[in-house]
């Protein structure tokens, strides 16, 4: 991290202190050894690492956090709380990162959009998979025509929610409560963001969602999305035409064997990206080759994300308008796809 950035970001504010906020604290503390952190949390005894206790201030009041004039503020509360004090937060800080999804509802997302519209460049949404080397390699292979004309993709993401945080009762996590913005569509919305980033605007979209395993929850634990997408065609290295791509996204909180992959099919080859191993394989008619093998790609994406946005490099960042489109898709799916309970 350049010295001038470490000098600039001498104080960082974190609102909320769940698992993702703790990850951000660890990441930024390693990147900025002299940075002080101000954490606003309702927790009575937040678990601050021993080596960071002299670098953190804990408060329950937003005014106390803002009085420290943090250059970066991270909003990592449950999604339904992201809209709280948003105008004051954006006006006070030079840079704001809102954890994904941007909000629990389209109504609140539009309020955040309105609060940020005077300076969209200073507000980003934490879709960190945009900062993986994997997504760069996939995009590069598509653009360089390595698999020919692209006609299909399939994304799969899943892991049983009771394996996520074994020290907590999963029923009371944000992921499993509708009132807090839970459910697979919002909690695993990285894939919805990626499908738009890589393949463009959905022309037609259908979906099925339901409770396959955890019928006691008031959110879906499984969702299947399929549709057609229209984007600029990279065929033959030119962007002078549109390409239409068919795609599916499978998301769940149920499977005991964690999975996260993206498969892109073209007329002359297939890309297979295993996000959990950081490995991308390219299969063509004549050979199979490895394009990437970075086992720590996802964990390092947080460092890359903060490094870029603190340097003002926003090309890969998800802006408020893009995050709002993801919420639109989620709410459209909810309105058009009644909840199916497999145990009834």
PDB file of C-alpha atoms in Angstrom, residues 14-212:
ATOM      1  CA  UNK A  14     -17.130   0.289  10.291  1.00  0.00           C
ATOM      2  CA  UNK A  15     -20.870   0.165  10.947  1.00  0.00           C
ATOM      3  CA  UNK A  16     -21.935  -3.281  12.134  1.00  0.00           C
ATOM      4  CA  UNK A  17     -19.631  -6.031  13.337  1.00  0.00           C
ATOM      5  CA  UNK A  18     -20.817  -9.335  11.945  1.00  0.00           C
ATOM      6  CA  UNK A  19     -18.633 -11.822  10.099  1.00  0.00           C
ATOM      7  CA  UNK A  20     -18.092  -9.734   6.962  1.00  0.00           C
ATOM      8  CA  UNK A  21     -17.251  -6.622   9.001  1.00  0.00           C
ATOM      9  CA  UNK A  22     -14.691  -8.640  10.943  1.00  0.00           C
ATOM     10  CA  UNK A  23     -13.165  -9.836   7.669  1.00  0.00           C
ATOM     11  CA  UNK A  24     -12.924  -6.249   6.431  1.00  0.00           C
ATOM     12  CA  UNK A  25     -11.287  -5.200   9.699  1.00  0.00           C
ATOM     13  CA  UNK A  26      -8.670  -7.940   9.401  1.00  0.00           C
ATOM     14  CA  UNK A  27      -7.997  -7.102   5.746  1.00  0.00           C
ATOM     15  CA  UNK A  28      -7.625  -3.366   6.274  1.00  0.00           C
ATOM     16  CA  UNK A  29      -5.605  -3.720   9.478  1.00  0.00           C
ATOM     17  CA  UNK A  30      -3.042  -5.787   7.571  1.00  0.00           C
ATOM     18  CA  UNK A  31      -3.002  -3.322   4.674  1.00  0.00           C
ATOM     19  CA  UNK A  32      -2.778  -0.185   6.832  1.00  0.00           C
ATOM     20  CA  UNK A  33      -0.604  -0.928   9.897  1.00  0.00           C
ATOM     21  CA  UNK A  34      -1.100   2.506  11.487  1.00  0.00           C
ATOM     22  CA  UNK A  35      -4.813   2.977  10.715  1.00  0.00           C
ATOM     23  CA  UNK A  36      -7.289   3.513  13.565  1.00  0.00           C
ATOM     24  CA  UNK A  37     -10.744   1.905  13.345  1.00  0.00           C
ATOM     25  CA  UNK A  38     -13.988   3.225  14.798  1.00  0.00           C
ATOM     26  CA  UNK A  39     -16.628   0.515  15.038  1.00  0.00           C
ATOM     27  CA  UNK A  40     -20.290   1.158  15.661  1.00  0.00           C
ATOM     28  CA  UNK A  41     -21.978  -1.978  16.941  1.00  0.00           C
ATOM     29  CA  UNK A  42     -24.824  -3.115  19.174  1.00  0.00           C
ATOM     30  CA  UNK A  43     -22.688  -5.959  20.483  1.00  0.00           C
ATOM     31  CA  UNK A  44     -21.890  -5.546  24.175  1.00  0.00           C
ATOM     32  CA  UNK A  45     -18.556  -7.355  23.924  1.00  0.00           C
ATOM     33  CA  UNK A  46     -17.354  -7.347  20.307  1.00  0.00           C
ATOM     34  CA  UNK A  47     -14.513  -9.751  19.642  1.00  0.00           C
ATOM     35  CA  UNK A  48     -11.664  -7.471  18.677  1.00  0.00           C
ATOM     36  CA  UNK A  49      -8.376  -9.284  17.998  1.00  0.00           C
ATOM     37  CA  UNK A  50      -5.926  -8.646  20.826  1.00  0.00           C
ATOM     38  CA  UNK A  51      -3.361  -7.079  18.511  1.00  0.00           C
ATOM     39  CA  UNK A  52      -5.955  -4.538  17.294  1.00  0.00           C
ATOM     40  CA  UNK A  53      -7.470  -3.432  20.587  1.00  0.00           C
ATOM     41  CA  UNK A  54      -5.246  -0.366  20.850  1.00  0.00           C
ATOM     42  CA  UNK A  55      -6.212   0.556  17.274  1.00  0.00           C
ATOM     43  CA  UNK A  56      -9.989   0.435  17.692  1.00  0.00           C
ATOM     44  CA  UNK A  57     -12.685   2.571  19.251  1.00  0.00           C
ATOM     45  CA  UNK A  58     -16.074   0.974  19.941  1.00  0.00           C
ATOM     46  CA  UNK A  59     -19.271   3.018  20.011  1.00  0.00           C
ATOM     47  CA  UNK A  60     -23.026   2.516  19.771  1.00  0.00           C
ATOM     48  CA  UNK A  61     -23.740   5.947  18.276  1.00  0.00           C
ATOM     49  CA  UNK A  62     -23.369   7.027  14.666  1.00  0.00           C
ATOM     50  CA  UNK A  63     -22.531  10.562  15.792  1.00  0.00           C
ATOM     51  CA  UNK A  64     -19.514   9.298  17.710  1.00  0.00           C
ATOM     52  CA  UNK A  65     -18.259   7.420  14.660  1.00  0.00           C
ATOM     53  CA  UNK A  66     -18.721  10.398  12.356  1.00  0.00           C
ATOM     54  CA  UNK A  67     -17.010  12.748  14.816  1.00  0.00           C
ATOM     55  CA  UNK A  68     -13.744  10.899  14.133  1.00  0.00           C
ATOM     56  CA  UNK A  69     -14.043  11.987  10.470  1.00  0.00           C
ATOM     57  CA  UNK A  70     -13.194   8.603   8.936  1.00  0.00           C
ATOM     58  CA  UNK A  71     -12.035   8.815   5.330  1.00  0.00           C
ATOM     59  CA  UNK A  72     -13.665   5.465   4.545  1.00  0.00           C
ATOM     60  CA  UNK A  73     -16.888   4.161   6.077  1.00  0.00           C
ATOM     61  CA  UNK A  74     -17.991   0.558   5.607  1.00  0.00           C
ATOM     62  CA  UNK A  75     -21.690  -0.208   6.094  1.00  0.00           C
ATOM     63  CA  UNK A  76     -21.856  -3.864   7.115  1.00  0.00           C
ATOM     64  CA  UNK A  77     -25.153  -4.035   8.981  1.00  0.00           C
ATOM     65  CA  UNK A  78     -28.006  -6.337   7.870  1.00  0.00           C
ATOM     66  CA  UNK A  79     -29.304  -5.277   4.450  1.00  0.00           C
ATOM     67  CA  UNK A  80     -32.531  -3.819   5.845  1.00  0.00           C
ATOM     68  CA  UNK A  81     -30.463  -1.297   7.855  1.00  0.00           C
ATOM     69  CA  UNK A  82     -28.213  -0.021   5.050  1.00  0.00           C
ATOM     70  CA  UNK A  83     -30.460   2.956   4.368  1.00  0.00           C
ATOM     71  CA  UNK A  84     -30.211   4.261   7.944  1.00  0.00           C
ATOM     72  CA  UNK A  85     -28.338   7.586   8.210  1.00  0.00           C
ATOM     73  CA  UNK A  86     -27.141   7.046   4.634  1.00  0.00           C
ATOM     74  CA  UNK A  87     -27.283  10.731   3.674  1.00  0.00           C
ATOM     75  CA  UNK A  88     -25.204  11.802   6.671  1.00  0.00           C
ATOM     76  CA  UNK A  89     -22.713   8.984   6.089  1.00  0.00           C
ATOM     77  CA  UNK A  90     -22.206   9.871   2.419  1.00  0.00           C
ATOM     78  CA  UNK A  91     -21.873  13.573   3.189  1.00  0.00           C
ATOM     79  CA  UNK A  92     -19.304  12.963   5.934  1.00  0.00           C
ATOM     80  CA  UNK A  93     -16.942  10.418   4.391  1.00  0.00           C
ATOM     81  CA  UNK A  94     -14.789  10.625   1.269  1.00  0.00           C
ATOM     82  CA  UNK A  95     -15.481   6.978   0.418  1.00  0.00           C
ATOM     83  CA  UNK A  96     -18.342   4.654   1.376  1.00  0.00           C
ATOM     84  CA  UNK A  97     -18.528   0.892   0.854  1.00  0.00           C
ATOM     85  CA  UNK A  98     -21.942  -0.693   1.332  1.00  0.00           C
ATOM     86  CA  UNK A  99     -21.926  -4.446   1.807  1.00  0.00           C
ATOM     87  CA  UNK A 100     -23.943  -6.452  -0.675  1.00  0.00           C
ATOM     88  CA  UNK A 101     -26.800  -6.467  -1.358  1.00  0.00           C
ATOM     89  CA  UNK A 102     -27.208  -2.694  -1.444  1.00  0.00           C
ATOM     90  CA  UNK A 103     -30.452  -3.002   0.541  1.00  0.00           C
ATOM     91  CA  UNK A 104     -33.241  -5.399   1.421  1.00  0.00           C
ATOM     92  CA  UNK A 105     -35.753  -3.721  -0.895  1.00  0.00           C
ATOM     93  CA  UNK A 106     -35.932  -1.752  -4.118  1.00  0.00           C
ATOM     94  CA  UNK A 107     -37.592   1.106  -2.215  1.00  0.00           C
ATOM     95  CA  UNK A 108     -34.584   1.447   0.090  1.00  0.00           C
ATOM     96  CA  UNK A 109     -32.158   0.965  -2.815  1.00  0.00           C
ATOM     97  CA  UNK A 110     -33.739   3.940  -4.565  1.00  0.00           C
ATOM     98  CA  UNK A 111     -33.325   6.010  -1.381  1.00  0.00           C
ATOM     99  CA  UNK A 112     -29.623   5.141  -1.333  1.00  0.00           C
ATOM    100  CA  UNK A 113     -29.389   6.001  -5.042  1.00  0.00           C
ATOM    101  CA  UNK A 114     -30.977   9.378  -4.317  1.00  0.00           C
ATOM    102  CA  UNK A 115     -28.578  10.053  -1.423  1.00  0.00           C
ATOM    103  CA  UNK A 116     -25.561   9.114  -3.552  1.00  0.00           C
ATOM    104  CA  UNK A 117     -26.525  10.815  -6.811  1.00  0.00           C
ATOM    105  CA  UNK A 118     -24.504  13.962  -6.127  1.00  0.00           C
ATOM    106  CA  UNK A 119     -21.299  11.887  -6.128  1.00  0.00           C
ATOM    107  CA  UNK A 120     -21.712   8.288  -7.304  1.00  0.00           C
ATOM    108  CA  UNK A 121     -17.926   7.860  -7.515  1.00  0.00           C
ATOM    109  CA  UNK A 122     -17.572   7.852  -3.734  1.00  0.00           C
ATOM    110  CA  UNK A 123     -20.097   5.047  -3.076  1.00  0.00           C
ATOM    111  CA  UNK A 124     -19.419   1.418  -4.022  1.00  0.00           C
ATOM    112  CA  UNK A 125     -21.150  -1.852  -3.195  1.00  0.00           C
ATOM    113  CA  UNK A 126     -19.086  -4.755  -1.909  1.00  0.00           C
ATOM    114  CA  UNK A 127     -19.321  -7.308  -4.707  1.00  0.00           C
ATOM    115  CA  UNK A 128     -15.743  -8.447  -4.192  1.00  0.00           C
ATOM    116  CA  UNK A 129     -15.827 -11.226  -6.808  1.00  0.00           C
ATOM    117  CA  UNK A 130     -15.428  -8.450  -9.389  1.00  0.00           C
ATOM    118  CA  UNK A 131     -11.861  -8.125  -8.071  1.00  0.00           C
ATOM    119  CA  UNK A 132     -10.833 -11.750  -8.505  1.00  0.00           C
ATOM    120  CA  UNK A 133      -8.205 -12.733 -11.030  1.00  0.00           C
ATOM    121  CA  UNK A 134     -10.694 -15.384 -12.110  1.00  0.00           C
ATOM    122  CA  UNK A 135     -13.278 -12.980 -13.461  1.00  0.00           C
ATOM    123  CA  UNK A 136     -10.514 -11.096 -15.279  1.00  0.00           C
ATOM    124  CA  UNK A 137      -9.309 -14.335 -16.875  1.00  0.00           C
ATOM    125  CA  UNK A 138     -12.842 -15.357 -17.902  1.00  0.00           C
ATOM    126  CA  UNK A 139     -13.528 -11.965 -19.445  1.00  0.00           C
ATOM    127  CA  UNK A 140     -10.172 -11.966 -21.227  1.00  0.00           C
ATOM    128  CA  UNK A 141     -10.767 -15.436 -22.682  1.00  0.00           C
ATOM    129  CA  UNK A 142     -14.226 -14.409 -23.895  1.00  0.00           C
ATOM    130  CA  UNK A 143     -12.946 -11.161 -25.381  1.00  0.00           C
ATOM    131  CA  UNK A 144     -10.011 -12.873 -27.118  1.00  0.00           C
ATOM    132  CA  UNK A 145     -12.367 -15.335 -28.808  1.00  0.00           C
ATOM    133  CA  UNK A 146     -10.765 -18.360 -27.143  1.00  0.00           C
ATOM    134  CA  UNK A 147     -14.024 -20.334 -27.130  1.00  0.00           C
ATOM    135  CA  UNK A 148     -15.635 -18.848 -30.238  1.00  0.00           C
ATOM    136  CA  UNK A 149     -19.144 -17.437 -30.197  1.00  0.00           C
ATOM    137  CA  UNK A 150     -20.574 -17.722 -26.696  1.00  0.00           C
ATOM    138  CA  UNK A 151     -24.030 -19.235 -26.496  1.00  0.00           C
ATOM    139  CA  UNK A 152     -24.507 -20.528 -22.932  1.00  0.00           C
ATOM    140  CA  UNK A 153     -23.366 -20.180 -19.326  1.00  0.00           C
ATOM    141  CA  UNK A 154     -24.188 -22.002 -16.106  1.00  0.00           C
ATOM    142  CA  UNK A 155     -23.430 -20.705 -12.598  1.00  0.00           C
ATOM    143  CA  UNK A 156     -23.758 -22.842  -9.476  1.00  0.00           C
ATOM    144  CA  UNK A 157     -23.276 -21.735  -5.880  1.00  0.00           C
ATOM    145  CA  UNK A 158     -24.278 -23.662  -2.784  1.00  0.00           C
ATOM    146  CA  UNK A 159     -23.464 -24.712   0.747  1.00  0.00           C
ATOM    147  CA  UNK A 160     -25.700 -25.730   3.625  1.00  0.00           C
ATOM    148  CA  UNK A 161     -26.304 -22.618   5.718  1.00  0.00           C
ATOM    149  CA  UNK A 162     -25.832 -24.492   8.995  1.00  0.00           C
ATOM    150  CA  UNK A 163     -22.166 -25.023   7.965  1.00  0.00           C
ATOM    151  CA  UNK A 164     -21.460 -21.315   7.482  1.00  0.00           C
ATOM    152  CA  UNK A 165     -21.070 -20.150  11.050  1.00  0.00           C
ATOM    153  CA  UNK A 166     -20.891 -23.169  13.309  1.00  0.00           C
ATOM    154  CA  UNK A 167     -20.620 -21.033  16.463  1.00  0.00           C
ATOM    155  CA  UNK A 168     -24.110 -19.564  15.889  1.00  0.00           C
ATOM    156  CA  UNK A 169     -27.630 -20.890  15.446  1.00  0.00           C
ATOM    157  CA  UNK A 170     -28.182 -20.417  11.710  1.00  0.00           C
ATOM    158  CA  UNK A 171     -31.870 -19.607  12.245  1.00  0.00           C
ATOM    159  CA  UNK A 172     -30.953 -16.271  13.841  1.00  0.00           C
ATOM    160  CA  UNK A 173     -28.382 -15.145  11.283  1.00  0.00           C
ATOM    161  CA  UNK A 174     -29.135 -12.357   8.837  1.00  0.00           C
ATOM    162  CA  UNK A 175     -28.969 -14.897   6.005  1.00  0.00           C
ATOM    163  CA  UNK A 176     -32.023 -16.742   7.310  1.00  0.00           C
ATOM    164  CA  UNK A 177     -34.339 -13.877   8.235  1.00  0.00           C
ATOM    165  CA  UNK A 178     -36.509 -12.142   5.668  1.00  0.00           C
ATOM    166  CA  UNK A 179     -36.883  -9.033   7.843  1.00  0.00           C
ATOM    167  CA  UNK A 180     -33.110  -8.495   7.660  1.00  0.00           C
ATOM    168  CA  UNK A 181     -32.773  -9.093   3.944  1.00  0.00           C
ATOM    169  CA  UNK A 182     -31.916 -12.801   4.014  1.00  0.00           C
ATOM    170  CA  UNK A 183     -32.563 -15.656   1.608  1.00  0.00           C
ATOM    171  CA  UNK A 184     -30.356 -17.071  -1.131  1.00  0.00           C
ATOM    172  CA  UNK A 185     -31.309 -14.469  -3.726  1.00  0.00           C
ATOM    173  CA  UNK A 186     -29.929 -11.618  -1.626  1.00  0.00           C
ATOM    174  CA  UNK A 187     -27.257 -13.441   0.342  1.00  0.00           C
ATOM    175  CA  UNK A 188     -25.751 -15.056  -2.766  1.00  0.00           C
ATOM    176  CA  UNK A 189     -26.434 -12.132  -5.080  1.00  0.00           C
ATOM    177  CA  UNK A 190     -22.768 -12.150  -6.153  1.00  0.00           C
ATOM    178  CA  UNK A 191     -23.857 -14.539  -8.904  1.00  0.00           C
ATOM    179  CA  UNK A 192     -26.677 -12.240 -10.033  1.00  0.00           C
ATOM    180  CA  UNK A 193     -24.169  -9.406 -10.199  1.00  0.00           C
ATOM    181  CA  UNK A 194     -21.693 -11.546 -12.145  1.00  0.00           C
ATOM    182  CA  UNK A 195     -24.234 -12.762 -14.683  1.00  0.00           C
ATOM    183  CA  UNK A 196     -24.986  -9.159 -15.630  1.00  0.00           C
ATOM    184  CA  UNK A 197     -21.341  -8.111 -15.564  1.00  0.00           C
ATOM    185  CA  UNK A 198     -20.241 -10.906 -17.885  1.00  0.00           C
ATOM    186  CA  UNK A 199     -23.294 -11.464 -20.060  1.00  0.00           C
ATOM    187  CA  UNK A 200     -25.276  -8.248 -20.097  1.00  0.00           C
ATOM    188  CA  UNK A 201     -28.853  -7.241 -19.515  1.00  0.00           C
ATOM    189  CA  UNK A 202     -31.405 -10.051 -19.149  1.00  0.00           C
ATOM    190  CA  UNK A 203     -33.973  -9.964 -21.968  1.00  0.00           C
ATOM    191  CA  UNK A 204     -36.144 -12.711 -20.536  1.00  0.00           C
ATOM    192  CA  UNK A 205     -35.929 -14.184 -17.070  1.00  0.00           C
ATOM    193  CA  UNK A 206     -37.807 -16.950 -15.290  1.00  0.00           C
ATOM    194  CA  UNK A 207     -37.142 -18.489 -11.893  1.00  0.00           C
ATOM    195  CA  UNK A 208     -38.209 -21.011  -9.294  1.00  0.00           C
ATOM    196  CA  UNK A 209     -37.518 -20.529  -5.605  1.00  0.00           C
ATOM    197  CA  UNK A 210     -38.450 -22.460  -2.525  1.00  0.00           C
ATOM    198  CA  UNK A 211     -37.656 -24.184   0.725  1.00  0.00           C
ATOM    199  CA  UNK A 212     -36.041 -27.484  -0.089  1.00  0.00           C
TER     200      UNK A 212
END
